[in-house]
Amino acid sequence: MVVKGEESDKILELFLKIGLDERTARNTIANNKVTANLTAVIHEAALTDGCDRTIGNLLYTVATKYPANALKHRPKLLEYVVSSKIKTPAQLEASFSFLSNVASEDFKQEEFEEACGVGVEVSLEELTQTVNEIFEESKAVILERRYRMNVGELFGSIRKKHPWADPKIAKQLVDAKMYELLGERTAADDEKPSKKKEKKEKPAKVESKAVVVDTPAQPSEEELNPFSIFPAPEDNIKVHTEVFFSNGSVLRCCNTRERLDNHLKVTGGRVFTRFPPEPNGYLHIGHAKAMFVDFGLAKERGGCCYLRYDDTNPEAEKKEYITHIEEIVQWMGWEPFKITYTSNYFQDLYELAVELIRRGHAYVDHQTPEEIKEYREKKMNSPWRDRPIAESLKLFDDMKRGLIEEGKATLRMKQDMQSDNFNMYDLIAYRIKFTPHPHAGDKWCIYPSYDYAHCIVDSLENITHSLCTLEFETRRASYYWLLHVLDLYQPYVWEYSRLNVTNTVMSKRKLNYIVTNKYVDGWDDPRLMTLAGLRRRGVTSTAINSFVRGIGITRSDCSMIRMDRLEYHIREELNKAAPRVLVVLHPLKVVITNLESGSVLDLDAKKWPDAQADDTSAFYKVPFSNVVYIERSDFRMKDSKDYYGLAPGKSALLRYAFPIKCTDVILADDKETVLEIRAEYDPSKKSKPKGVLHWVAEPSPGSDPLKVEVRLFDKLFNSENPAELDDWLADLNPNSKVVVPTAYAVPSLRNAAIGDTFQFERLGYFAVDKDSTAEKLVFNRTVTLKDAYGKAGK
C-alpha cells in the first residue's frame, strides 16, 4: 500500500533528518520496500532525531543492500556505523560480504573487524606517497591519453594497496596530480579519438533487443538524481574551454571573479536554464529529453527555466508552431519561468554586432554562399576580411536600412580561417532577408544567425547552464570566443547525447517532408514520434518523462533506444490508469441455442483486474444474450493441443460470463468461410475449459452491438535505423496503419470522450481519437498488451 497523507509527511521528515536531499527522500518514499527498510534501520540505529549526512548515506546503503539472510546481525552492524568504526562505503560493502557468509550463525568480532578494516587508519602522507608512486609508474600512459585516461585503473591500484582509505581524499589527490601533470583540461581532451573518414556515415548502434522490464529494487543515486553531475552557479569561474588558434596562441575562456559576482547578484545564485526550440516544426520525443534536462535541472535546484523561441529565421517559422510548442511544453508538465523570443533581443544583438565590428572582430563580406563554402574548404580568408572598420560599420548600417540587396552582403565574425575547428571559420553573424518576421513584424531586414545570437542571448538572460546535444560540441569554441571578445558573462555549457528511437526518423527535415507530402496524416499522426502524435495515440506525458528519465543524461553518442523500451513505460502507466472493456475487432457471430431468444442478462465485468466484490465502482454492466460475437481468430475448424480457442465440439469460457461449446458451424457456399457458429452455454459453470475469450453480445434482440472504428498502428519504418538508408522513403511500412471500420464494443463505451484511454481485453491499450463523432467513435491503438500478444486482432 502506498504511503499517503500525514504518514508520508512524517516519513519524509525522518528521511530529511538523516541528511537525504528532498528529491532522494521523495523518490525513496515511492518505493514501499525501501521505505520500510530505511525506517526500520533508522529506528534500530536509534537515530530518529537525525544524524550527519555521511552516516545517513551509510544507513541508506544498509537499507538497500544489506543481505537478507543475516538480519540477526544488522543491529550490531549499525552500532559500528553510528560509532564511525565503519565509516566508508568500502568498509560497509566488506561487512555485507562477511555477514552474508555468516548468515544467521554467530561470528567472531575480531574476524569481523579485520575483514572490514575497523580501526585501520590511512594517513594523508601514506596515501599521497602511494598516489605519487602509481602516477610515476603510469606516467607515460597518462601523458599519452591525457584526460582520456581511465582513472578507474588508477583508483583500482590505490585500493589494492589501501582498501580502507577514504575514497574522497584519494580522488582529490588523483585530481590534483592529474592537474599537476597535465595542466588545464582542453577542448581536445573532450574530443573523441579521430577515425579514418568513411564514405558512408557509420550507422548508429541499436541497443540490445533484450528489454529489461523488471525495475530494480532501488535505483542508484544518479538515477534518483540525474542532475547531480552539474556544478553550482557559484563554481562558474573555471576555464570552460581552450580555443587553439592557428598562430599558436591559446584563449582560455572563463568568467572573471567580478563578472561572475555581478551575475550572481542578478540571479540570487539560482540556476537559470532555457529550453530553446526553433519554431519551424512540431516537437518530437527528442525534445522531451531536452525539456527533461532543461526544465528538470531548474526544478531540481529550485531555479528557473525560460521557454525561448529561437526565431532567427523568419522564412521557416509559423505562428502554428509557436502555439503548438507552448501547448506541448505545458502538456509535458513543465512551467516556464518566462516565455521569450530571440527576436526580443534583436536591438541588443544589433548593437553588440556594431561593437564587434568596432573591436575589429567582424567585417562585412560580399562573397556568395558558394564562394564562402569554397573558401572555407580551402581555409582561405575572404578578400574583404581586412577591410577598414569604418567601412564595415557603414556597410552594416546600409544592410540594416535595406540599402543592399538580399544575398549581396553578410556580416561575418573574424575568427580563424586556418583553425582545426571548422566552426571557427569566420561564421556568419548577420544576413539580409526582406521577409517580415512572425513576431517582430517588418522592423528588420537583417537577421542574426544561430551561432551569433544563441550564446549572446544565453548571456543576456543570465543562463547558468546552457545544455544542448552533442552535435553542438564543436561550437563550444565559437560560443565562448564570441562572449570573450564582447566581455560578456559566460554560462556553463554541457552537451548530452541526443535521443534516437528505432523504426522512425527524428530529423525535422525528414519529418517535414513526409508530413507535407502526405506520407502520414499530419504532424500529429499517431505513427510519428512527435509529441503531438504520441499524445493523439494515447501516450501520457508521465510515461514519456519516465522513459526519458530512465535513459539518463549521458554523453554516450551514436546509440539508438529500442521502441520496446518506450512501450514498456507506456504499458506501465496505462496498466494503472486505463479501465478494461470488451471490444471485438473482427466479429464472428455465435448463436447460443439453449438460451431463450430475446433473453438478456446483465453481467458484471471488471474495470480493474484486482477489483474487490464490494466495490461497485470497479465493475461495469455488460449484456449477455443468445447472440454474441467473438474474435474471428478465436475460432478454428481444426483443433490442436496448443490451441485454447473455440473449435467444433470444443468449449471455451466467455470472460465474465459462461462456458460455451461449439455444436455446429454454418459455412458459406465456398465451404470454407465461416458465417456463423452454433453453441450451447453452461449456466451452471461446472465445465472448466482452459481457453478464455473476449466477446460482445447483442444488447437487445436484433440490435447490433455498438459499432466503433479502430485504428491499429505499427512501426512507421521497417528498418530500425531508416535514416542511414539511401532510399529511406522506400522503407516506409505499408502496414503501419490498419483501419478496422466496424468493430463491436460493449454499450458502456458509448459515452467515451476524446482522449479517454482503455484496455481492450486481450487486444491492447486504446485511446479515443479526435476524429470521433456523435455517430461513431474512433479508437487508436496506443500499444499492444505484450509482445507475445502483438498479433492479436490483426
mmCIF file of N, CA, C and O in Angstrom, residues 383-436:
data_model
loop_
_atom_site.group_PDB
_atom_site.id
_atom_site.type_symbol
_atom_site.label_atom_id
_atom_site.label_comp_id
_atom_site.label_asym_id
_atom_site.label_seq_id
_atom_site.Cartn_x
_atom_site.Cartn_y
_atom_site.Cartn_z
ATOM 1 N N PRO A 383 38.377 37.958 -49.400
ATOM 2 C CA PRO A 383 39.057 39.176 -49.900
ATOM 3 C C PRO A 383 38.676 40.429 -49.117
ATOM 4 O O PRO A 383 39.412 41.416 -49.131
ATOM 5 N N TRP A 384 37.507 40.387 -48.430
ATOM 6 C CA TRP A 384 37.049 41.577 -47.700
ATOM 7 C C TRP A 384 37.332 41.481 -46.201
ATOM 8 O O TRP A 384 36.874 42.305 -45.424
ATOM 9 N N ARG A 385 38.123 40.495 -45.807
ATOM 10 C CA ARG A 385 38.326 40.248 -44.379
ATOM 11 C C ARG A 385 39.037 41.405 -43.678
ATOM 12 O O ARG A 385 38.762 41.688 -42.496
ATOM 13 N N ASP A 386 39.938 42.060 -44.375
ATOM 14 C CA ASP A 386 40.747 43.112 -43.738
ATOM 15 C C ASP A 386 40.308 44.511 -44.140
ATOM 16 O O ASP A 386 41.096 45.469 -44.054
ATOM 17 N N ARG A 387 39.058 44.643 -44.568
ATOM 18 C CA ARG A 387 38.590 45.980 -44.933
ATOM 19 C C ARG A 387 38.554 46.864 -43.680
ATOM 20 O O ARG A 387 38.413 46.368 -42.552
ATOM 21 N N PRO A 388 38.659 48.182 -43.827
ATOM 22 C CA PRO A 388 38.690 49.088 -42.673
ATOM 23 C C PRO A 388 37.430 48.958 -41.812
ATOM 24 O O PRO A 388 36.331 48.704 -42.319
ATOM 25 N N ILE A 389 37.605 49.133 -40.508
ATOM 26 C CA ILE A 389 36.484 49.033 -39.571
ATOM 27 C C ILE A 389 35.386 50.028 -39.927
ATOM 28 O O ILE A 389 34.198 49.680 -39.939
ATOM 29 N N ALA A 390 35.758 51.235 -40.248
ATOM 30 C CA ALA A 390 34.772 52.269 -40.578
ATOM 31 C C ALA A 390 33.936 51.861 -41.795
ATOM 32 O O ALA A 390 32.724 52.112 -41.848
ATOM 33 N N GLU A 391 34.583 51.213 -42.744
ATOM 34 C CA GLU A 391 33.871 50.773 -43.954
ATOM 35 C C GLU A 391 32.850 49.680 -43.615
ATOM 36 O O GLU A 391 31.715 49.694 -44.109
ATOM 37 N N SER A 392 33.242 48.742 -42.761
ATOM 38 C CA SER A 392 32.312 47.690 -42.360
ATOM 39 C C SER A 392 31.153 48.268 -41.553
ATOM 40 O O SER A 392 29.995 47.829 -41.701
ATOM 41 N N LEU A 393 31.439 49.264 -40.693
ATOM 42 C CA LEU A 393 30.367 49.889 -39.929
ATOM 43 C C LEU A 393 29.354 50.562 -40.854
ATOM 44 O O LEU A 393 28.133 50.438 -40.658
ATOM 45 N N LYS A 394 29.861 51.259 -41.900
ATOM 46 C CA LYS A 394 28.974 51.932 -42.857
ATOM 47 C C LYS A 394 28.139 50.913 -43.632
ATOM 48 O O LYS A 394 26.916 51.058 -43.791
ATOM 49 N N LEU A 395 28.781 49.853 -44.097
ATOM 50 C CA LEU A 395 28.070 48.831 -44.881
ATOM 51 C C LEU A 395 27.051 48.072 -44.028
ATOM 52 O O LEU A 395 25.968 47.720 -44.502
ATOM 53 N N PHE A 396 27.379 47.833 -42.773
ATOM 54 C CA PHE A 396 26.443 47.130 -41.897
ATOM 55 C C PHE A 396 25.211 47.999 -41.644
ATOM 56 O O PHE A 396 24.079 47.506 -41.590
ATOM 57 N N ASP A 397 25.414 49.292 -41.506
ATOM 58 C CA ASP A 397 24.290 50.218 -41.356
ATOM 59 C C ASP A 397 23.441 50.222 -42.628
ATOM 60 O O ASP A 397 22.206 50.258 -42.563
ATOM 61 N N ASP A 398 24.092 50.147 -43.788
ATOM 62 C CA ASP A 398 23.348 50.073 -45.059
ATOM 63 C C ASP A 398 22.529 48.786 -45.123
ATOM 64 O O ASP A 398 21.390 48.774 -45.607
ATOM 65 N N MET A 399 23.104 47.691 -44.629
ATOM 66 C CA MET A 399 22.376 46.420 -44.591
ATOM 67 C C MET A 399 21.115 46.576 -43.748
ATOM 68 O O MET A 399 20.024 46.150 -44.132
ATOM 69 N N LYS A 400 21.270 47.199 -42.591
ATOM 70 C CA LYS A 400 20.143 47.374 -41.665
ATOM 71 C C LYS A 400 19.048 48.240 -42.272
ATOM 72 O O LYS A 400 17.854 47.988 -42.063
ATOM 73 N N ARG A 401 19.444 49.240 -43.063
ATOM 74 C CA ARG A 401 18.476 50.176 -43.637
ATOM 75 C C ARG A 401 17.876 49.677 -44.945
ATOM 76 O O ARG A 401 17.064 50.359 -45.577
ATOM 77 N N GLY A 402 18.276 48.479 -45.371
ATOM 78 C CA GLY A 402 17.700 47.899 -46.578
ATOM 79 C C GLY A 402 18.277 48.453 -47.865
ATOM 80 O O GLY A 402 17.631 48.373 -48.920
ATOM 81 N N LEU A 403 19.489 48.987 -47.811
ATOM 82 C CA LEU A 403 20.096 49.604 -48.995
ATOM 83 C C LEU A 403 20.942 48.619 -49.808
ATOM 84 O O LEU A 403 21.460 48.968 -50.861
ATOM 85 N N ILE A 404 21.091 47.409 -49.299
ATOM 86 C CA ILE A 404 21.875 46.395 -50.010
ATOM 87 C C ILE A 404 20.948 45.215 -50.309
ATOM 88 O O ILE A 404 20.147 44.809 -49.474
ATOM 89 N N GLU A 405 21.074 44.704 -51.533
ATOM 90 C CA GLU A 405 20.194 43.617 -51.956
ATOM 91 C C GLU A 405 20.432 42.344 -51.140
ATOM 92 O O GLU A 405 21.530 42.091 -50.653
ATOM 93 N N GLU A 406 19.358 41.559 -51.032
ATOM 94 C CA GLU A 406 19.441 40.268 -50.344
ATOM 95 C C GLU A 406 20.462 39.377 -51.052
ATOM 96 O O GLU A 406 20.456 39.254 -52.275
ATOM 97 N N GLY A 407 21.352 38.776 -50.262
ATOM 98 C CA GLY A 407 22.375 37.887 -50.821
ATOM 99 C C GLY A 407 23.644 38.591 -51.258
ATOM 100 O O GLY A 407 24.624 37.931 -51.622
ATOM 101 N N LYS A 408 23.672 39.928 -51.205
ATOM 102 C CA LYS A 408 24.848 40.676 -51.665
ATOM 103 C C LYS A 408 25.832 40.991 -50.547
ATOM 104 O O LYS A 408 26.944 41.467 -50.823
ATOM 105 N N ALA A 409 25.463 40.737 -49.313
ATOM 106 C CA ALA A 409 26.385 41.026 -48.202
ATOM 107 C C ALA A 409 25.970 40.242 -46.965
ATOM 108 O O ALA A 409 24.791 39.972 -46.747
ATOM 109 N N THR A 410 26.963 39.891 -46.162
ATOM 110 C CA THR A 410 26.738 39.290 -44.841
ATOM 111 C C THR A 410 27.716 39.924 -43.868
ATOM 112 O O THR A 410 28.749 40.487 -44.285
ATOM 113 N N LEU A 411 27.388 39.844 -42.597
ATOM 114 C CA LEU A 411 28.356 40.221 -41.565
ATOM 115 C C LEU A 411 28.957 38.926 -41.050
ATOM 116 O O LEU A 411 28.236 38.026 -40.621
ATOM 117 N N ARG A 412 30.297 38.836 -41.104
ATOM 118 C CA ARG A 412 30.977 37.628 -40.638
ATOM 119 C C ARG A 412 31.887 37.950 -39.460
ATOM 120 O O ARG A 412 32.481 39.040 -39.386
ATOM 121 N N MET A 413 31.987 37.005 -38.541
ATOM 122 C CA MET A 413 32.876 37.165 -37.391
ATOM 123 C C MET A 413 34.296 36.852 -37.823
ATOM 124 O O MET A 413 34.528 35.895 -38.569
ATOM 125 N N LYS A 414 35.237 37.665 -37.404
ATOM 126 C CA LYS A 414 36.645 37.469 -37.770
ATOM 127 C C LYS A 414 37.271 36.537 -36.728
ATOM 128 O O LYS A 414 37.758 36.972 -35.690
ATOM 129 N N GLN A 415 37.287 35.242 -37.057
ATOM 130 C CA GLN A 415 37.744 34.237 -36.100
ATOM 131 C C GLN A 415 39.099 33.665 -36.518
ATOM 132 O O GLN A 415 40.124 34.298 -36.315
ATOM 133 N N ASP A 416 39.129 32.500 -37.136
ATOM 134 C CA ASP A 416 40.413 31.899 -37.515
ATOM 135 C C ASP A 416 40.167 30.918 -38.654
ATOM 136 O O ASP A 416 39.787 29.767 -38.431
ATOM 137 N N MET A 417 40.390 31.357 -39.897
ATOM 138 C CA MET A 417 40.107 30.534 -41.074
ATOM 139 C C MET A 417 41.070 29.365 -41.224
ATOM 140 O O MET A 417 40.826 28.456 -42.020
ATOM 141 N N GLN A 418 42.163 29.369 -40.476
ATOM 142 C CA GLN A 418 43.131 28.254 -40.558
ATOM 143 C C GLN A 418 43.059 27.329 -39.329
ATOM 144 O O GLN A 418 43.901 26.467 -39.138
ATOM 145 N N SER A 419 42.008 27.505 -38.547
ATOM 146 C CA SER A 419 41.847 26.697 -37.335
ATOM 147 C C SER A 419 41.594 25.227 -37.691
ATOM 148 O O SER A 419 41.173 24.898 -38.806
ATOM 149 N N ASP A 420 41.846 24.345 -36.718
ATOM 150 C CA ASP A 420 41.498 22.937 -36.899
ATOM 151 C C ASP A 420 40.009 22.694 -36.667
ATOM 152 O O ASP A 420 39.500 21.618 -36.947
ATOM 153 N N ASN A 421 39.318 23.693 -36.136
ATOM 154 C CA ASN A 421 37.880 23.600 -35.866
ATOM 155 C C ASN A 421 37.128 24.413 -36.911
ATOM 156 O O ASN A 421 37.214 25.634 -36.945
ATOM 157 N N PHE A 422 36.361 23.732 -37.772
ATOM 158 C CA PHE A 422 35.672 24.434 -38.863
ATOM 159 C C PHE A 422 34.623 25.415 -38.350
ATOM 160 O O PHE A 422 34.171 26.281 -39.088
ATOM 161 N N ASN A 423 34.226 25.276 -37.069
ATOM 162 C CA ASN A 423 33.280 26.241 -36.509
ATOM 163 C C ASN A 423 33.960 27.537 -36.066
ATOM 164 O O ASN A 423 33.331 28.367 -35.403
ATOM 165 N N MET A 424 35.227 27.682 -36.424
ATOM 166 C CA MET A 424 35.929 28.953 -36.219
ATOM 167 C C MET A 424 36.259 29.611 -37.561
ATOM 168 O O MET A 424 37.033 30.558 -37.623
ATOM 169 N N TYR A 425 35.656 29.122 -38.647
ATOM 170 C CA TYR A 425 35.933 29.657 -39.980
ATOM 171 C C TYR A 425 35.051 30.874 -40.274
ATOM 172 O O TYR A 425 34.189 30.848 -41.152
ATOM 173 N N ASP A 426 35.245 31.956 -39.525
ATOM 174 C CA ASP A 426 34.546 33.221 -39.775
ATOM 175 C C ASP A 426 33.051 33.004 -40.015
ATOM 176 O O ASP A 426 32.512 33.273 -41.102
ATOM 177 N N LEU A 427 32.370 32.524 -38.993
ATOM 178 C CA LEU A 427 30.946 32.221 -39.116
ATOM 179 C C LEU A 427 30.134 33.482 -39.415
ATOM 180 O O LEU A 427 30.503 34.598 -39.016
ATOM 181 N N ILE A 428 29.029 33.288 -40.109
ATOM 182 C CA ILE A 428 28.146 34.413 -40.442
ATOM 183 C C ILE A 428 27.399 34.851 -39.190
ATOM 184 O O ILE A 428 26.835 34.028 -38.458
ATOM 185 N N ALA A 429 27.379 36.149 -38.947
ATOM 186 C CA ALA A 429 26.655 36.707 -37.808
ATOM 187 C C ALA A 429 25.305 37.284 -38.243
ATOM 188 O O ALA A 429 24.312 37.158 -37.524
ATOM 189 N N TYR A 430 25.267 37.917 -39.430
ATOM 190 C CA TYR A 430 24.023 38.518 -39.927
ATOM 191 C C TYR A 430 23.890 38.292 -41.423
ATOM 192 O O TYR A 430 24.888 38.278 -42.157
ATOM 193 N N ARG A 431 22.615 38.111 -41.868
ATOM 194 C CA ARG A 431 22.352 38.038 -43.297
ATOM 195 C C ARG A 431 21.110 38.884 -43.593
ATOM 196 O O ARG A 431 20.304 39.165 -42.699
ATOM 197 N N ILE A 432 20.959 39.258 -44.855
ATOM 198 C CA ILE A 432 19.846 40.105 -45.279
ATOM 199 C C ILE A 432 18.687 39.220 -45.714
ATOM 200 O O ILE A 432 18.866 38.287 -46.501
ATOM 201 N N LYS A 433 17.502 39.501 -45.201
ATOM 202 C CA LYS A 433 16.288 38.795 -45.626
ATOM 203 C C LYS A 433 15.137 39.795 -45.616
ATOM 204 O O LYS A 433 14.738 40.282 -44.562
ATOM 205 N N PHE A 434 14.613 40.092 -46.812
ATOM 206 C CA PHE A 434 13.470 41.007 -46.897
ATOM 207 C C PHE A 434 12.179 40.220 -46.674
ATOM 208 O O PHE A 434 11.329 40.094 -47.549
ATOM 209 N N THR A 435 12.069 39.661 -45.457
ATOM 210 C CA THR A 435 10.926 38.830 -45.093
ATOM 211 C C THR A 435 10.382 39.295 -43.748
ATOM 212 O O THR A 435 11.146 39.395 -42.783
ATOM 213 N N PRO A 436 9.092 39.605 -43.664
ATOM 214 C CA PRO A 436 8.525 40.005 -42.364
ATOM 215 C C PRO A 436 8.693 38.878 -41.344
ATOM 216 O O PRO A 436 8.639 37.705 -41.687
#
